[in-house]
């Protein structure tokens, strides 16, 4: 089988089974996209994986992971002003970070065109909420396309790019988790690489680009006028389509994943409803929808998360005197979670009980998959850190988490990180918790990617306003949580090696006076340094450093000289106090039926960070167990 990069670069038309995220990359090539930027976050990082599969010298566009979503949006916007079609992609909550820039885009003449690929996450599969970003796009007068399958992700990107270039406006391609990650057959068109135009074409005459005072209203008028043009375009676009089942009584308006689920459910319907599938979810095709309403006695709106389409369709019907019965969300659960085939089946059944039989319950012989709680990897430096830091804290200490692998410190037995908000929020929240507080220690955590992403302002604030807290900077050299993307202190960007921006020097530059550094495997030393940091008057930082062991061992295992080492338990010495399980909690340690503790050979990576944690010294230093 050909490598993915070679498949993506094929010049003839072809079909392939691919993930939605991969299909997008081919669409970027075909559309002539020249600049792509991102900050990692599920469900979109595999777009970068597919980009990486194309050798750099054959990639007809520039790609970077920027320091955060706002910067990524600005880089893509700047490139578009030079005439390059550009794309920025990130996860749902990334739009909050990018928002200050994103809200301005619709007022600008984006000469090269710009597609914003948004990975929304109904179900909160890997996000701290399930925000519906259609709201934000509406607030910003920006069209939103929503595909339902990988094939549509490909086709809709191409159309979004065409529209964006034609109207010189931003267009959002809103994906949801299962459209990004689903795999299905996609037919790709032929493609010819074209020469990159290296003339910087920025011209202020193409603007205005400075939205100040008198300029704001004309610029806003332009944004609204463009949106109106897109409304008319939406009415004629084949991205909105009718599935005509010849049913004048019942119709459904839906889009995206709920459409796929609905198509599944209606297979069992005696008399299926007509379906209006929206591909452009903002602005809505008003004439086509009015026509659909007028032709049906009752219309159900099946939309994941919030009721945006429902409200607009109801308003449309009201304004036009249409008396069709419009059925929207009926209870709280309709606002929550993904619209899976089962959920949509039940919704349809509840709306029109005669249409479908009730869904049979799960046979008692089929057990649900056991719930697995998330946990840190064997050898994770964060585990050693939590184990050691716990010893330095009073029982009443307040511990504030940030987002990253270290968030898992909130789990038992570590129970560190009693509150969590969003990226970069830990130092600010901890600063607030330190006010009028002379009795409880306050410590905050932050990962190194988050430090650069959104952590710096909180730290500057803590220095500037002299807050009394200790920040633990968990430096593992990578953005571990989202799949090991490089960041400013990794010594490597997406394209090439770079100078590291050392976190210590950044902290010094920001005016942090009390900085302690330690490798997290040196647990006693770490406990000690945290105690010292807590004793400082004012703001202090402990850099708790250890490479991400998942990344490190993956690399090691590829070496021809790799030798697998593992620890062992000396059963004669072990007195079964179970510190390894109860307190250190590396998943490698497993309790046997007879009460003995064993090492799981599939998990132990032989890092030996556990050896120091056993009070009876029953864990032997790692020894070679296998040579590959
Ligand atoms: C605004 C925003 N963008 C992206 C993400 C996805 N995300 C979760 S944690 C994280 C960073 C993790 O890296 P780091 O701070 O270095 O911590 P580590 O996982 O390496 O411990 C990212 C990018 C997010 N939650 N919010």
XYZ file of C-alpha atoms in Angstrom, residues 21 38-48 63 65-66 69 89-94 117-121 126-128 175 177 180-181 403 423 449 453 479 481-485:
44
model
C -9.561 14.972 8.750
C -3.321 25.583 13.767
C -2.989 25.033 17.478
C -3.557 21.387 18.438
C -6.782 20.149 19.973
C -9.118 17.239 19.435
C -10.891 16.477 17.100
C -8.605 18.154 14.543
C -4.927 17.188 15.153
C -5.057 14.385 12.568
C -5.316 17.104 9.913
C -1.710 17.893 10.846
C 1.966 24.810 7.640
C 1.478 25.054 14.684
C 1.292 28.530 16.153
C -5.397 29.778 18.172
C -7.995 24.858 12.122
C -8.510 24.209 15.814
C -10.851 22.681 18.334
C -14.153 24.107 19.595
C -12.819 26.022 22.600
C -9.969 27.327 20.456
C -12.008 24.778 10.111
C -13.608 24.306 13.511
C -13.691 21.001 15.336
C -16.762 21.228 17.548
C -17.253 18.541 20.148
C -12.275 15.558 24.679
C -13.212 19.075 25.681
C -14.144 20.912 28.832
C -16.895 19.741 11.768
C -15.934 14.872 16.354
C -13.459 14.365 11.740
C -12.789 10.807 12.872
C -5.389 21.769 31.028
C -6.041 26.737 29.121
C 2.665 24.192 25.919
C -0.356 29.416 24.789
C 2.179 19.153 23.997
C -2.244 15.695 25.771
C -3.041 16.252 22.108
C -0.435 13.938 20.583
C 3.046 15.376 21.131
C 3.044 18.479 19.002
